[in-house]
Amino acid sequence: MASRLIFDTNYLRKLGTKEYLEGKIPLKLEEQIASAIKRGDVVCVPRTVQMELNAWIKDLAKKELDSINQAKELLLEKGYTVQPNKAPINVEIDTLEIIKRKFPDVYSPEPTIEDYTEAERRTSFRLPPLPKNPQGEEFRDRLIWCQVLSLGKDLPSVIVSEDKIFENGVDSQEGFDASVSIVKTEEELNQWLDKRPDHIQRVIDDVLLFSDDLKGNGIEIDQDKIERIVDYRAVNEPEGRILKKFLILVKNEKNEPFKIYSKIFYQGETPISLSMQMNDHIFNFTRNLSEPERSAAYIDQTKKTHEQHFQVEELRRLIGE
């Protein structure tokens, strides 16, 4: 289903900024915008985001220009002749204009006076959605949130941002009523664009190894019902064990977003047990491995244990312990 994809400043900055100095779009962003448009999504860069990103790029351009001028002056002082072979750096760069040269359909929604008024009211009275610091003002983010709400429900909106204020907004009844979702990282956005990274697909495959136990407990999960894996984290534990933590986002029978807090414990690379929490219910499942699987898992775990011990000893040797 097509969506309205809304980029926030913090995400755009992480994909790269120096390319704009040369009039180019960062490659990862270019690929994601192309994928979104191919899917039929509408891509938005709010005017607030455009202005903030332009200010950031302008500061980068000024610093680079200062560095070039300092180097030029040093060479002139040493008696060298400097002949510039490229156009001088332009510090007044419009990032949206650069994006629109490649993707004319990307647009920047203008906030209305009602959006400004509502953002000011929420900021003044510390009304939801709240930022990471509940006492923080965060006027610009509240303005973007008010814009998202006023864009309408003709398309579901997806905010690409790591800001807590948007996450809180999406998790509220207001966000649900307005059909707003959030993706926080490059990895999560790629999943949204139907491009699952290999390690995410591996986690999904590992979860589905427990399908019989899941169905036996009334948990219906398959490849199609899993929307995304978010907040993924892998932890190397002692003695060759691995713990992977993540949230599974699925749609229930009412097409509402539903979160399943999950953990998979590995012996080496072999998934051994799965823990899931849905609301207040916790489910724990353990696989019945065949003897060859059990032997392979033990060998792999032993190998990883030796690797960990070797790395620790090598580190101690390097620091002189």
PDB file of N, CA and C in Angstrom, residues 72-174:
ATOM      1  N   LYS A  72      45.135  28.411   0.761  1.00  0.00           N
ATOM      2  CA  LYS A  72      45.547  29.315  -0.321  1.00  0.00           C
ATOM      3  C   LYS A  72      46.480  30.402   0.204  1.00  0.00           C
ATOM      4  N   GLU A  73      46.122  31.000   1.330  1.00  0.00           N
ATOM      5  CA  GLU A  73      46.946  32.064   1.909  1.00  0.00           C
ATOM      6  C   GLU A  73      48.315  31.541   2.304  1.00  0.00           C
ATOM      7  N   LEU A  74      48.349  30.317   2.846  1.00  0.00           N
ATOM      8  CA  LEU A  74      49.632  29.727   3.231  1.00  0.00           C
ATOM      9  C   LEU A  74      50.528  29.528   2.014  1.00  0.00           C
ATOM     10  N   LEU A  75      49.951  29.032   0.908  1.00  0.00           N
ATOM     11  CA  LEU A  75      50.736  28.822  -0.304  1.00  0.00           C
ATOM     12  C   LEU A  75      51.242  30.143  -0.878  1.00  0.00           C
ATOM     13  N   LEU A  76      50.382  31.173  -0.842  1.00  0.00           N
ATOM     14  CA  LEU A  76      50.798  32.482  -1.349  1.00  0.00           C
ATOM     15  C   LEU A  76      51.933  33.061  -0.510  1.00  0.00           C
ATOM     16  N   GLU A  77      51.860  32.858   0.812  1.00  0.00           N
ATOM     17  CA  GLU A  77      52.921  33.350   1.697  1.00  0.00           C
ATOM     18  C   GLU A  77      54.248  32.666   1.392  1.00  0.00           C
ATOM     19  N   LYS A  78      54.187  31.420   0.926  1.00  0.00           N
ATOM     20  CA  LYS A  78      55.405  30.673   0.616  1.00  0.00           C
ATOM     21  C   LYS A  78      55.909  30.947  -0.796  1.00  0.00           C
ATOM     22  N   GLY A  79      55.209  31.829  -1.504  1.00  0.00           N
ATOM     23  CA  GLY A  79      55.681  32.205  -2.829  1.00  0.00           C
ATOM     24  C   GLY A  79      55.090  31.421  -3.970  1.00  0.00           C
ATOM     25  N   TYR A  80      54.118  30.589  -3.713  1.00  0.00           N
ATOM     26  CA  TYR A  80      53.501  29.806  -4.778  1.00  0.00           C
ATOM     27  C   TYR A  80      52.420  30.626  -5.487  1.00  0.00           C
ATOM     28  N   THR A  81      52.166  30.268  -6.725  1.00  0.00           N
ATOM     29  CA  THR A  81      51.064  30.854  -7.479  1.00  0.00           C
ATOM     30  C   THR A  81      49.900  29.885  -7.459  1.00  0.00           C
ATOM     31  N   VAL A  82      48.731  30.366  -7.067  1.00  0.00           N
ATOM     32  CA  VAL A  82      47.557  29.497  -6.947  1.00  0.00           C
ATOM     33  C   VAL A  82      46.571  29.834  -8.053  1.00  0.00           C
ATOM     34  N   GLN A  83      46.289  28.860  -8.901  1.00  0.00           N
ATOM     35  CA  GLN A  83      45.323  29.033  -9.972  1.00  0.00           C
ATOM     36  C   GLN A  83      44.127  28.107  -9.699  1.00  0.00           C
ATOM     37  N   PRO A  84      43.002  28.659  -9.301  1.00  0.00           N
ATOM     38  CA  PRO A  84      41.841  27.795  -9.028  1.00  0.00           C
ATOM     39  C   PRO A  84      41.393  27.089 -10.297  1.00  0.00           C
ATOM     40  N   ASN A  85      41.118  25.770 -10.179  1.00  0.00           N
ATOM     41  CA  ASN A  85      40.680  25.004 -11.346  1.00  0.00           C
ATOM     42  C   ASN A  85      39.242  24.511 -11.206  1.00  0.00           C
ATOM     43  N   LYS A  86      38.532  25.061 -10.227  1.00  0.00           N
ATOM     44  CA  LYS A  86      37.119  24.711 -10.091  1.00  0.00           C
ATOM     45  C   LYS A  86      36.364  25.925  -9.565  1.00  0.00           C
ATOM     46  N   ALA A  87      35.060  25.883  -9.745  1.00  0.00           N
ATOM     47  CA  ALA A  87      34.216  27.002  -9.320  1.00  0.00           C
ATOM     48  C   ALA A  87      34.279  27.149  -7.809  1.00  0.00           C
ATOM     49  N   PRO A  88      34.198  28.368  -7.299  1.00  0.00           N
ATOM     50  CA  PRO A  88      34.206  28.574  -5.854  1.00  0.00           C
ATOM     51  C   PRO A  88      33.008  27.902  -5.189  1.00  0.00           C
ATOM     52  N   ILE A  89      33.181  27.555  -3.908  1.00  0.00           N
ATOM     53  CA  ILE A  89      32.119  26.871  -3.169  1.00  0.00           C
ATOM     54  C   ILE A  89      30.959  27.828  -2.913  1.00  0.00           C
ATOM     55  N   ASN A  90      29.762  27.348  -3.198  1.00  0.00           N
ATOM     56  CA  ASN A  90      28.548  28.114  -2.937  1.00  0.00           C
ATOM     57  C   ASN A  90      28.039  27.750  -1.545  1.00  0.00           C
ATOM     58  N   VAL A  91      27.928  28.740  -0.672  1.00  0.00           N
ATOM     59  CA  VAL A  91      27.479  28.448   0.695  1.00  0.00           C
ATOM     60  C   VAL A  91      25.963  28.523   0.807  1.00  0.00           C
ATOM     61  N   GLU A  92      25.290  29.076  -0.208  1.00  0.00           N
ATOM     62  CA  GLU A  92      23.827  29.161  -0.189  1.00  0.00           C
ATOM     63  C   GLU A  92      23.273  27.979  -0.985  1.00  0.00           C
ATOM     64  N   ILE A  93      23.133  26.847  -0.330  1.00  0.00           N
ATOM     65  CA  ILE A  93      22.729  25.607  -0.991  1.00  0.00           C
ATOM     66  C   ILE A  93      21.327  25.222  -0.537  1.00  0.00           C
ATOM     67  N   ASP A  94      20.465  24.919  -1.486  1.00  0.00           N
ATOM     68  CA  ASP A  94      19.105  24.462  -1.185  1.00  0.00           C
ATOM     69  C   ASP A  94      19.056  22.957  -1.441  1.00  0.00           C
ATOM     70  N   THR A  95      19.036  22.185  -0.369  1.00  0.00           N
ATOM     71  CA  THR A  95      19.068  20.727  -0.498  1.00  0.00           C
ATOM     72  C   THR A  95      17.839  20.194  -1.226  1.00  0.00           C
ATOM     73  N   LEU A  96      16.686  20.786  -0.972  1.00  0.00           N
ATOM     74  CA  LEU A  96      15.474  20.305  -1.640  1.00  0.00           C
ATOM     75  C   LEU A  96      15.565  20.531  -3.151  1.00  0.00           C
ATOM     76  N   GLU A  97      16.129  21.651  -3.546  1.00  0.00           N
ATOM     77  CA  GLU A  97      16.288  21.924  -4.975  1.00  0.00           C
ATOM     78  C   GLU A  97      17.166  20.865  -5.629  1.00  0.00           C
ATOM     79  N   ILE A  98      18.240  20.456  -4.929  1.00  0.00           N
ATOM     80  CA  ILE A  98      19.119  19.413  -5.454  1.00  0.00           C
ATOM     81  C   ILE A  98      18.358  18.097  -5.584  1.00  0.00           C
ATOM     82  N   ILE A  99      17.572  17.760  -4.582  1.00  0.00           N
ATOM     83  CA  ILE A  99      16.781  16.520  -4.622  1.00  0.00           C
ATOM     84  C   ILE A  99      15.765  16.562  -5.758  1.00  0.00           C
ATOM     85  N   LYS A 100      15.127  17.712  -5.943  1.00  0.00           N
ATOM     86  CA  LYS A 100      14.068  17.822  -6.940  1.00  0.00           C
ATOM     87  C   LYS A 100      14.606  17.798  -8.380  1.00  0.00           C
ATOM     88  N   ARG A 101      15.880  18.107  -8.568  1.00  0.00           N
ATOM     89  CA  ARG A 101      16.449  17.969  -9.910  1.00  0.00           C
ATOM     90  C   ARG A 101      16.372  16.519 -10.380  1.00  0.00           C
ATOM     91  N   LYS A 102      16.578  15.597  -9.442  1.00  0.00           N
ATOM     92  CA  LYS A 102      16.530  14.169  -9.767  1.00  0.00           C
ATOM     93  C   LYS A 102      15.122  13.620  -9.608  1.00  0.00           C
ATOM     94  N   PHE A 103      14.417  14.123  -8.590  1.00  0.00           N
ATOM     95  CA  PHE A 103      13.069  13.613  -8.286  1.00  0.00           C
ATOM     96  C   PHE A 103      12.100  14.796  -8.184  1.00  0.00           C
ATOM     97  N   PRO A 104      11.558  15.243  -9.303  1.00  0.00           N
ATOM     98  CA  PRO A 104      10.683  16.433  -9.294  1.00  0.00           C
ATOM     99  C   PRO A 104       9.434  16.272  -8.440  1.00  0.00           C
ATOM    100  N   ASP A 105       9.019  15.021  -8.189  1.00  0.00           N
ATOM    101  CA  ASP A 105       7.773  14.798  -7.449  1.00  0.00           C
ATOM    102  C   ASP A 105       7.940  14.930  -5.934  1.00  0.00           C
ATOM    103  N   VAL A 106       9.183  14.979  -5.447  1.00  0.00           N
ATOM    104  CA  VAL A 106       9.387  15.206  -4.009  1.00  0.00           C
ATOM    105  C   VAL A 106       8.912  16.623  -3.686  1.00  0.00           C
ATOM    106  N   TYR A 107       8.106  16.735  -2.628  1.00  0.00           N
ATOM    107  CA  TYR A 107       7.581  18.069  -2.344  1.00  0.00           C
ATOM    108  C   TYR A 107       7.751  18.436  -0.871  1.00  0.00           C
ATOM    109  N   SER A 108       7.620  19.743  -0.616  1.00  0.00           N
ATOM    110  CA  SER A 108       7.816  20.278   0.730  1.00  0.00           C
ATOM    111  C   SER A 108       6.518  20.926   1.201  1.00  0.00           C
ATOM    112  N   PRO A 109       5.729  20.214   2.017  1.00  0.00           N
ATOM    113  CA  PRO A 109       4.465  20.789   2.487  1.00  0.00           C
ATOM    114  C   PRO A 109       4.695  22.019   3.363  1.00  0.00           C
ATOM    115  N   GLU A 110       3.951  23.065   3.091  1.00  0.00           N
ATOM    116  CA  GLU A 110       4.050  24.308   3.851  1.00  0.00           C
ATOM    117  C   GLU A 110       3.141  24.241   5.078  1.00  0.00           C
ATOM    118  N   PRO A 111       3.654  24.582   6.269  1.00  0.00           N
ATOM    119  CA  PRO A 111       2.763  24.615   7.446  1.00  0.00           C
ATOM    120  C   PRO A 111       1.764  25.764   7.326  1.00  0.00           C
ATOM    121  N   THR A 112       0.548  25.519   7.761  1.00  0.00           N
ATOM    122  CA  THR A 112      -0.481  26.562   7.760  1.00  0.00           C
ATOM    123  C   THR A 112      -0.398  27.353   9.060  1.00  0.00           C
ATOM    124  N   ILE A 113      -1.109  28.464   9.109  1.00  0.00           N
ATOM    125  CA  ILE A 113      -1.144  29.258  10.332  1.00  0.00           C
ATOM    126  C   ILE A 113      -1.756  28.446  11.463  1.00  0.00           C
ATOM    127  N   GLU A 114      -2.704  27.534  11.111  1.00  0.00           N
ATOM    128  CA  GLU A 114      -3.296  26.661  12.130  1.00  0.00           C
ATOM    129  C   GLU A 114      -2.258  25.693  12.688  1.00  0.00           C
ATOM    130  N   ASP A 115      -1.354  25.206  11.823  1.00  0.00           N
ATOM    131  CA  ASP A 115      -0.279  24.318  12.289  1.00  0.00           C
ATOM    132  C   ASP A 115       0.629  25.055  13.269  1.00  0.00           C
ATOM    133  N   TYR A 116       1.007  26.298  12.928  1.00  0.00           N
ATOM    134  CA  TYR A 116       1.854  27.095  13.816  1.00  0.00           C
ATOM    135  C   TYR A 116       1.160  27.346  15.158  1.00  0.00           C
ATOM    136  N   THR A 117      -0.124  27.685  15.098  1.00  0.00           N
ATOM    137  CA  THR A 117      -0.862  28.002  16.323  1.00  0.00           C
ATOM    138  C   THR A 117      -0.969  26.779  17.228  1.00  0.00           C
ATOM    139  N   GLU A 118      -1.288  25.629  16.625  1.00  0.00           N
ATOM    140  CA  GLU A 118      -1.431  24.409  17.415  1.00  0.00           C
ATOM    141  C   GLU A 118      -0.083  23.962  17.983  1.00  0.00           C
ATOM    142  N   ALA A 119       0.995  24.088  17.204  1.00  0.00           N
ATOM    143  CA  ALA A 119       2.329  23.730  17.698  1.00  0.00           C
ATOM    144  C   ALA A 119       2.730  24.635  18.850  1.00  0.00           C
ATOM    145  N   GLU A 120       2.413  25.910  18.743  1.00  0.00           N
ATOM    146  CA  GLU A 120       2.723  26.856  19.820  1.00  0.00           C
ATOM    147  C   GLU A 120       1.944  26.502  21.085  1.00  0.00           C
ATOM    148  N   ARG A 121       0.669  26.132  20.931  1.00  0.00           N
ATOM    149  CA  ARG A 121      -0.159  25.771  22.088  1.00  0.00           C
ATOM    150  C   ARG A 121       0.400  24.534  22.789  1.00  0.00           C
ATOM    151  N   ARG A 122       0.757  23.524  22.014  1.00  0.00           N
ATOM    152  CA  ARG A 122       1.272  22.286  22.603  1.00  0.00           C
ATOM    153  C   ARG A 122       2.626  22.519  23.270  1.00  0.00           C
ATOM    154  N   THR A 123       3.448  23.365  22.649  1.00  0.00           N
ATOM    155  CA  THR A 123       4.749  23.661  23.241  1.00  0.00           C
ATOM    156  C   THR A 123       4.595  24.429  24.548  1.00  0.00           C
ATOM    157  N   SER A 124       3.710  25.408  24.563  1.00  0.00           N
ATOM    158  CA  SER A 124       3.522  26.256  25.751  1.00  0.00           C
ATOM    159  C   SER A 124       2.979  25.461  26.929  1.00  0.00           C
ATOM    160  N   PHE A 125       2.045  24.541  26.657  1.00  0.00           N
ATOM    161  CA  PHE A 125       1.400  23.785  27.727  1.00  0.00           C
ATOM    162  C   PHE A 125       1.996  22.397  27.927  1.00  0.00           C
ATOM    163  N   ARG A 126       3.126  22.121  27.215  1.00  0.00           N
ATOM    164  CA  ARG A 126       3.792  20.813  27.323  1.00  0.00           C
ATOM    165  C   ARG A 126       2.789  19.685  27.053  1.00  0.00           C
ATOM    166  N   LEU A 127       2.077  19.789  25.933  1.00  0.00           N
ATOM    167  CA  LEU A 127       1.072  18.802  25.572  1.00  0.00           C
ATOM    168  C   LEU A 127       1.672  17.742  24.656  1.00  0.00           C
ATOM    169  N   PRO A 128       1.100  16.531  24.642  1.00  0.00           N
ATOM    170  CA  PRO A 128       1.606  15.466  23.776  1.00  0.00           C
ATOM    171  C   PRO A 128       1.506  15.843  22.292  1.00  0.00           C
ATOM    172  N   PRO A 129       2.362  15.189  21.501  1.00  0.00           N
ATOM    173  CA  PRO A 129       3.358  14.194  21.907  1.00  0.00           C
ATOM    174  C   PRO A 129       4.560  14.855  22.570  1.00  0.00           C
ATOM    175  N   LEU A 130       5.121  14.160  23.562  1.00  0.00           N
ATOM    176  CA  LEU A 130       6.206  14.734  24.344  1.00  0.00           C
ATOM    177  C   LEU A 130       7.564  14.274  23.813  1.00  0.00           C
ATOM    178  N   PRO A 131       8.578  15.135  23.872  1.00  0.00           N
ATOM    179  CA  PRO A 131       9.930  14.746  23.456  1.00  0.00           C
ATOM    180  C   PRO A 131      10.586  13.864  24.511  1.00  0.00           C
ATOM    181  N   LYS A 132      11.830  13.479  24.250  1.00  0.00           N
ATOM    182  CA  LYS A 132      12.576  12.648  25.199  1.00  0.00           C
ATOM    183  C   LYS A 132      12.643  13.315  26.557  1.00  0.00           C
ATOM    184  N   ASN A 133      12.889  14.625  26.570  1.00  0.00           N
ATOM    185  CA  ASN A 133      12.821  15.412  27.800  1.00  0.00           C
ATOM    186  C   ASN A 133      11.445  16.061  27.861  1.00  0.00           C
ATOM    187  N   PRO A 134      10.534  15.575  28.720  1.00  0.00           N
ATOM    188  CA  PRO A 134       9.161  16.088  28.746  1.00  0.00           C
ATOM    189  C   PRO A 134       9.074  17.591  28.978  1.00  0.00           C
ATOM    190  N   GLN A 135      10.129  18.174  29.574  1.00  0.00           N
ATOM    191  CA  GLN A 135      10.119  19.615  29.822  1.00  0.00           C
ATOM    192  C   GLN A 135      10.706  20.414  28.658  1.00  0.00           C
ATOM    193  N   GLY A 136      11.210  19.691  27.652  1.00  0.00           N
ATOM    194  CA  GLY A 136      11.798  20.385  26.505  1.00  0.00           C
ATOM    195  C   GLY A 136      10.730  21.054  25.652  1.00  0.00           C
ATOM    196  N   GLU A 137      11.133  22.103  24.950  1.00  0.00           N
ATOM    197  CA  GLU A 137      10.167  22.849  24.149  1.00  0.00           C
ATOM    198  C   GLU A 137       9.879  22.141  22.816  1.00  0.00           C
ATOM    199  N   GLU A 138      10.923  21.887  22.028  1.00  0.00           N
ATOM    200  CA  GLU A 138      10.775  21.141  20.778  1.00  0.00           C
ATOM    201  C   GLU A 138       9.659  21.694  19.895  1.00  0.00           C
ATOM    202  N   PHE A 139       9.691  22.996  19.659  1.00  0.00           N
ATOM    203  CA  PHE A 139       8.643  23.608  18.841  1.00  0.00           C
ATOM    204  C   PHE A 139       8.664  23.068  17.412  1.00  0.00           C
ATOM    205  N   ARG A 140       9.853  22.944  16.818  1.00  0.00           N
ATOM    206  CA  ARG A 140       9.938  22.534  15.421  1.00  0.00           C
ATOM    207  C   ARG A 140       9.362  21.136  15.209  1.00  0.00           C
ATOM    208  N   ASP A 141       9.629  20.203  16.160  1.00  0.00           N
ATOM    209  CA  ASP A 141       9.094  18.854  16.013  1.00  0.00           C
ATOM    210  C   ASP A 141       7.585  18.833  16.194  1.00  0.00           C
ATOM    211  N   ARG A 142       7.104  19.645  17.132  1.00  0.00           N
ATOM    212  CA  ARG A 142       5.645  19.721  17.294  1.00  0.00           C
ATOM    213  C   ARG A 142       4.992  20.326  16.052  1.00  0.00           C
ATOM    214  N   LEU A 143       5.682  21.261  15.407  1.00  0.00           N
ATOM    215  CA  LEU A 143       5.154  21.849  14.178  1.00  0.00           C
ATOM    216  C   LEU A 143       5.063  20.784  13.084  1.00  0.00           C
ATOM    217  N   ILE A 144       6.117  19.966  12.958  1.00  0.00           N
ATOM    218  CA  ILE A 144       6.089  18.891  11.958  1.00  0.00           C
ATOM    219  C   ILE A 144       4.972  17.909  12.275  1.00  0.00           C
ATOM    220  N   TRP A 145       4.798  17.588  13.561  1.00  0.00           N
ATOM    221  CA  TRP A 145       3.737  16.648  13.958  1.00  0.00           C
ATOM    222  C   TRP A 145       2.362  17.221  13.594  1.00  0.00           C
ATOM    223  N   CYS A 146       2.156  18.484  13.856  1.00  0.00           N
ATOM    224  CA  CYS A 146       0.868  19.110  13.524  1.00  0.00           C
ATOM    225  C   CYS A 146       0.652  19.104  12.011  1.00  0.00           C
ATOM    226  N   GLN A 147       1.716  19.304  11.238  1.00  0.00           N
ATOM    227  CA  GLN A 147       1.606  19.215   9.793  1.00  0.00           C
ATOM    228  C   GLN A 147       1.185  17.823   9.351  1.00  0.00           C
ATOM    229  N   VAL A 148       1.818  16.809   9.943  1.00  0.00           N
ATOM    230  CA  VAL A 148       1.493  15.429   9.580  1.00  0.00           C
ATOM    231  C   VAL A 148       0.014  15.154   9.829  1.00  0.00           C
ATOM    232  N   LEU A 149      -0.489  15.630  10.967  1.00  0.00           N
ATOM    233  CA  LEU A 149      -1.900  15.406  11.289  1.00  0.00           C
ATOM    234  C   LEU A 149      -2.816  16.109  10.303  1.00  0.00           C
ATOM    235  N   SER A 150      -2.417  17.281   9.841  1.00  0.00           N
ATOM    236  CA  SER A 150      -3.271  18.063   8.952  1.00  0.00           C
ATOM    237  C   SER A 150      -3.178  17.624   7.494  1.00  0.00           C
ATOM    238  N   LEU A 151      -2.205  16.754   7.164  1.00  0.00           N
ATOM    239  CA  LEU A 151      -2.081  16.298   5.784  1.00  0.00           C
ATOM    240  C   LEU A 151      -3.226  15.396   5.363  1.00  0.00           C
ATOM    241  N   GLY A 152      -3.938  14.847   6.343  1.00  0.00           N
ATOM    242  CA  GLY A 152      -5.105  14.034   6.030  1.00  0.00           C
ATOM    243  C   GLY A 152      -4.811  12.549   5.997  1.00  0.00           C
ATOM    244  N   LYS A 153      -5.867  11.741   5.834  1.00  0.00           N
ATOM    245  CA  LYS A 153      -5.759  10.294   5.876  1.00  0.00           C
ATOM    246  C   LYS A 153      -5.934   9.677   4.488  1.00  0.00           C
ATOM    247  N   ASP A 154      -5.766  10.508   3.432  1.00  0.00           N
ATOM    248  CA  ASP A 154      -5.865   9.933   2.093  1.00  0.00           C
ATOM    249  C   ASP A 154      -4.777   8.902   1.862  1.00  0.00           C
ATOM    250  N   LEU A 155      -3.643   9.096   2.550  1.00  0.00           N
ATOM    251  CA  LEU A 155      -2.548   8.133   2.555  1.00  0.00           C
ATOM    252  C   LEU A 155      -2.055   7.971   3.985  1.00  0.00           C
ATOM    253  N   PRO A 156      -1.662   6.758   4.395  1.00  0.00           N
ATOM    254  CA  PRO A 156      -1.006   6.621   5.693  1.00  0.00           C
ATOM    255  C   PRO A 156       0.347   7.317   5.659  1.00  0.00           C
ATOM    256  N   SER A 157       0.708   7.985   6.741  1.00  0.00           N
ATOM    257  CA  SER A 157       1.968   8.724   6.815  1.00  0.00           C
ATOM    258  C   SER A 157       3.024   7.914   7.554  1.00  0.00           C
ATOM    259  N   VAL A 158       4.255   7.970   7.072  1.00  0.00           N
ATOM    260  CA  VAL A 158       5.386   7.297   7.706  1.00  0.00           C
ATOM    261  C   VAL A 158       6.461   8.346   7.960  1.00  0.00           C
ATOM    262  N   ILE A 159       6.764   8.605   9.235  1.00  0.00           N
ATOM    263  CA  ILE A 159       7.801   9.568   9.596  1.00  0.00           C
ATOM    264  C   ILE A 159       9.131   8.830   9.726  1.00  0.00           C
ATOM    265  N   VAL A 160      10.161   9.330   9.045  1.00  0.00           N
ATOM    266  CA  VAL A 160      11.493   8.720   9.119  1.00  0.00           C
ATOM    267  C   VAL A 160      12.322   9.563  10.076  1.00  0.00           C
ATOM    268  N   SER A 161      12.428   9.107  11.322  1.00  0.00           N
ATOM    269  CA  SER A 161      13.089   9.910  12.350  1.00  0.00           C
ATOM    270  C   SER A 161      13.386   9.058  13.569  1.00  0.00           C
ATOM    271  N   GLU A 162      14.447   9.452  14.303  1.00  0.00           N
ATOM    272  CA  GLU A 162      14.763   8.798  15.572  1.00  0.00           C
ATOM    273  C   GLU A 162      14.276   9.618  16.765  1.00  0.00           C
ATOM    274  N   ASP A 163      13.628  10.746  16.523  1.00  0.00           N
ATOM    275  CA  ASP A 163      13.196  11.604  17.619  1.00  0.00           C
ATOM    276  C   ASP A 163      12.077  10.947  18.429  1.00  0.00           C
ATOM    277  N   LYS A 164      12.252  10.970  19.751  1.00  0.00           N
ATOM    278  CA  LYS A 164      11.301  10.324  20.653  1.00  0.00           C
ATOM    279  C   LYS A 164       9.909  10.944  20.558  1.00  0.00           C
ATOM    280  N   ILE A 165       9.840  12.231  20.261  1.00  0.00           N
ATOM    281  CA  ILE A 165       8.550  12.903  20.209  1.00  0.00           C
ATOM    282  C   ILE A 165       7.658  12.277  19.134  1.00  0.00           C
ATOM    283  N   PHE A 166       8.240  11.883  18.007  1.00  0.00           N
ATOM    284  CA  PHE A 166       7.449  11.266  16.945  1.00  0.00           C
ATOM    285  C   PHE A 166       7.063   9.833  17.315  1.00  0.00           C
ATOM    286  N   GLU A 167       7.974   9.130  17.974  1.00  0.00           N
ATOM    287  CA  GLU A 167       7.659   7.774  18.426  1.00  0.00           C
ATOM    288  C   GLU A 167       6.488   7.808  19.410  1.00  0.00           C
ATOM    289  N   ASN A 168       6.520   8.771  20.339  1.00  0.00           N
ATOM    290  CA  ASN A 168       5.419   8.905  21.287  1.00  0.00           C
ATOM    291  C   ASN A 168       4.119   9.273  20.574  1.00  0.00           C
ATOM    292  N   GLY A 169       4.223  10.126  19.560  1.00  0.00           N
ATOM    293  CA  GLY A 169       3.029  10.504  18.815  1.00  0.00           C
ATOM    294  C   GLY A 169       2.419   9.330  18.079  1.00  0.00           C
ATOM    295  N   VAL A 170       3.262   8.522  17.458  1.00  0.00           N
ATOM    296  CA  VAL A 170       2.777   7.360  16.718  1.00  0.00           C
ATOM    297  C   VAL A 170       2.105   6.360  17.650  1.00  0.00           C
ATOM    298  N   ASP A 171       2.637   6.233  18.877  1.00  0.00           N
ATOM    299  CA  ASP A 171       2.081   5.272  19.837  1.00  0.00           C
ATOM    300  C   ASP A 171       0.813   5.779  20.531  1.00  0.00           C
ATOM    301  N   SER A 172       0.385   6.984  20.224  1.00  0.00           N
ATOM    302  CA  SER A 172      -0.806   7.545  20.859  1.00  0.00           C
ATOM    303  C   SER A 172      -2.058   7.251  20.035  1.00  0.00           C
ATOM    304  N   GLN A 173      -3.223   7.447  20.654  1.00  0.00           N
ATOM    305  CA  GLN A 173      -4.479   7.274  19.930  1.00  0.00           C
ATOM    306  C   GLN A 173      -4.586   8.271  18.781  1.00  0.00           C
ATOM    307  N   GLU A 174      -4.038   9.473  18.999  1.00  0.00           N
ATOM    308  CA  GLU A 174      -4.045  10.495  17.968  1.00  0.00           C
ATOM    309  C   GLU A 174      -3.271  10.023  16.741  1.00  0.00           C
TER     310      GLU A 174
END
